[in-house]
Amino acid sequence: MKYIMFEDFSGDPLPIMFPNRINHLEFREQIPYTKVLSAGYVQIRENGFACHGESKELGVAARAEDGKIINSKLEAPEQ
């Protein structure tokens, strides 16, 4: 899958994942957040999500912390 990491309106990173058949730029045009932090490809591995690659159209690449951010957003909230 592909992903784009946006900065949401409160300044927090917000990852959005989408199918490989959709172009990064096409997807980016549909989202209202103004700042793109990173983008690339995401895979599920034994120890969580791993991000790699880049989006030449957006001029950004995957960052080392992106997988951890995606993991944290998908974890069940503490009760």
PDB file of C-alpha atoms in Angstrom:
ATOM      1  CA  MET A   1       0.000   0.000   0.000  1.00  0.00           C
ATOM      2  CA  LYS A   2       0.958   3.641  -0.329  1.00  0.00           C
ATOM      3  CA  TYR A   3       0.708   6.296   2.352  1.00  0.00           C
ATOM      4  CA  ILE A   4       0.982  10.017   2.858  1.00  0.00           C
ATOM      5  CA  MET A   5       1.816  11.486   6.268  1.00  0.00           C
ATOM      6  CA  PHE A   6       0.064  14.824   6.696  1.00  0.00           C
ATOM      7  CA  GLU A   7       0.277  17.371   9.471  1.00  0.00           C
ATOM      8  CA  ASP A   8      -3.273  17.717  10.811  1.00  0.00           C
ATOM      9  CA  PHE A   9      -4.870  20.963  11.928  1.00  0.00           C
ATOM     10  CA  SER A  10      -3.506  20.525  15.477  1.00  0.00           C
ATOM     11  CA  GLY A  11       0.067  19.949  14.242  1.00  0.00           C
ATOM     12  CA  ASP A  12       0.096  16.168  14.826  1.00  0.00           C
ATOM     13  CA  PRO A  13       1.205  13.683  12.156  1.00  0.00           C
ATOM     14  CA  LEU A  14      -1.709  11.929  10.446  1.00  0.00           C
ATOM     15  CA  PRO A  15      -0.991   8.949   8.169  1.00  0.00           C
ATOM     16  CA  ILE A  16      -3.464   7.969   5.476  1.00  0.00           C
ATOM     17  CA  MET A  17      -2.959   4.688   3.600  1.00  0.00           C
ATOM     18  CA  PHE A  18      -4.408   3.895   0.185  1.00  0.00           C
ATOM     19  CA  PRO A  19      -4.059   1.314  -2.639  1.00  0.00           C
ATOM     20  CA  ASN A  20      -0.991   1.226  -4.882  1.00  0.00           C
ATOM     21  CA  ARG A  21      -3.076   1.861  -8.009  1.00  0.00           C
ATOM     22  CA  ILE A  22      -3.792   5.438  -6.849  1.00  0.00           C
ATOM     23  CA  ASN A  23      -1.119   8.023  -7.603  1.00  0.00           C
ATOM     24  CA  HIS A  24       0.276   9.971  -4.607  1.00  0.00           C
ATOM     25  CA  LEU A  25      -0.506  13.304  -6.258  1.00  0.00           C
ATOM     26  CA  GLU A  26      -4.069  12.288  -7.174  1.00  0.00           C
ATOM     27  CA  PHE A  27      -4.732  11.229  -3.583  1.00  0.00           C
ATOM     28  CA  ARG A  28      -3.066  14.302  -2.103  1.00  0.00           C
ATOM     29  CA  GLU A  29      -5.407  16.565  -4.086  1.00  0.00           C
ATOM     30  CA  GLN A  30      -8.401  15.046  -2.244  1.00  0.00           C
ATOM     31  CA  ILE A  31      -7.161  15.824   1.294  1.00  0.00           C
ATOM     32  CA  PRO A  32      -7.631  19.241   2.943  1.00  0.00           C
ATOM     33  CA  TYR A  33      -4.479  19.236   5.095  1.00  0.00           C
ATOM     34  CA  THR A  34      -1.944  21.727   3.791  1.00  0.00           C
ATOM     35  CA  LYS A  35       1.357  20.166   4.881  1.00  0.00           C
ATOM     36  CA  VAL A  36       2.736  16.820   3.651  1.00  0.00           C
ATOM     37  CA  LEU A  37       5.423  15.455   5.981  1.00  0.00           C
ATOM     38  CA  SER A  38       6.356  12.299   4.062  1.00  0.00           C
ATOM     39  CA  ALA A  39       5.055   9.696   1.629  1.00  0.00           C
ATOM     40  CA  GLY A  40       5.986   6.330   0.221  1.00  0.00           C
ATOM     41  CA  TYR A  41       5.012   2.701   0.627  1.00  0.00           C
ATOM     42  CA  VAL A  42       3.965   0.843   3.761  1.00  0.00           C
ATOM     43  CA  GLN A  43       4.123  -2.880   4.534  1.00  0.00           C
ATOM     44  CA  ILE A  44       3.070  -4.935   7.534  1.00  0.00           C
ATOM     45  CA  ARG A  45       5.985  -6.835   9.036  1.00  0.00           C
ATOM     46  CA  GLU A  46       6.358  -9.062  12.120  1.00  0.00           C
ATOM     47  CA  ASN A  47       7.290  -6.118  14.337  1.00  0.00           C
ATOM     48  CA  GLY A  48       4.751  -3.650  12.906  1.00  0.00           C
ATOM     49  CA  PHE A  49       4.608  -1.342   9.923  1.00  0.00           C
ATOM     50  CA  ALA A  50       7.642  -0.574   7.776  1.00  0.00           C
ATOM     51  CA  CYS A  51       7.765   2.437   5.454  1.00  0.00           C
ATOM     52  CA  HIS A  52      10.067   2.935   2.488  1.00  0.00           C
ATOM     53  CA  GLY A  53      10.364   4.689  -0.834  1.00  0.00           C
ATOM     54  CA  GLU A  54       9.303   8.143  -1.899  1.00  0.00           C
ATOM     55  CA  SER A  55       6.795  10.182  -3.846  1.00  0.00           C
ATOM     56  CA  LYS A  56       8.594  12.022  -6.617  1.00  0.00           C
ATOM     57  CA  GLU A  57       5.358  13.867  -7.470  1.00  0.00           C
ATOM     58  CA  LEU A  58       5.147  15.325  -3.948  1.00  0.00           C
ATOM     59  CA  GLY A  59       8.900  15.724  -3.453  1.00  0.00           C
ATOM     60  CA  VAL A  60       8.987  13.790  -0.157  1.00  0.00           C
ATOM     61  CA  ALA A  61      10.202  10.395   1.042  1.00  0.00           C
ATOM     62  CA  ALA A  62       9.455   7.918   3.795  1.00  0.00           C
ATOM     63  CA  ARG A  63      11.018   8.743   7.167  1.00  0.00           C
ATOM     64  CA  ALA A  64      12.401   6.353   9.776  1.00  0.00           C
ATOM     65  CA  GLU A  65       9.688   7.300  12.312  1.00  0.00           C
ATOM     66  CA  ASP A  66       6.713   6.837   9.960  1.00  0.00           C
ATOM     67  CA  GLY A  67       6.178   3.142  10.745  1.00  0.00           C
ATOM     68  CA  LYS A  68       6.061   3.854  14.482  1.00  0.00           C
ATOM     69  CA  ILE A  69       3.575   6.684  13.953  1.00  0.00           C
ATOM     70  CA  ILE A  70       1.294   4.405  11.911  1.00  0.00           C
ATOM     71  CA  ASN A  71       1.564   1.684  14.575  1.00  0.00           C
ATOM     72  CA  SER A  72       0.637   4.129  17.326  1.00  0.00           C
ATOM     73  CA  LYS A  73      -2.392   5.449  15.417  1.00  0.00           C
ATOM     74  CA  LEU A  74      -3.748   1.921  14.935  1.00  0.00           C
ATOM     75  CA  GLU A  75      -3.181   0.648  18.486  1.00  0.00           C
ATOM     76  CA  ALA A  76      -6.203   0.142  20.693  1.00  0.00           C
ATOM     77  CA  PRO A  77      -6.685   3.061  23.100  1.00  0.00           C
ATOM     78  CA  GLU A  78      -5.895   2.425  26.743  1.00  0.00           C
ATOM     79  CA  GLN A  79      -8.912   1.849  28.955  1.00  0.00           C
TER      80      GLN A  79
END
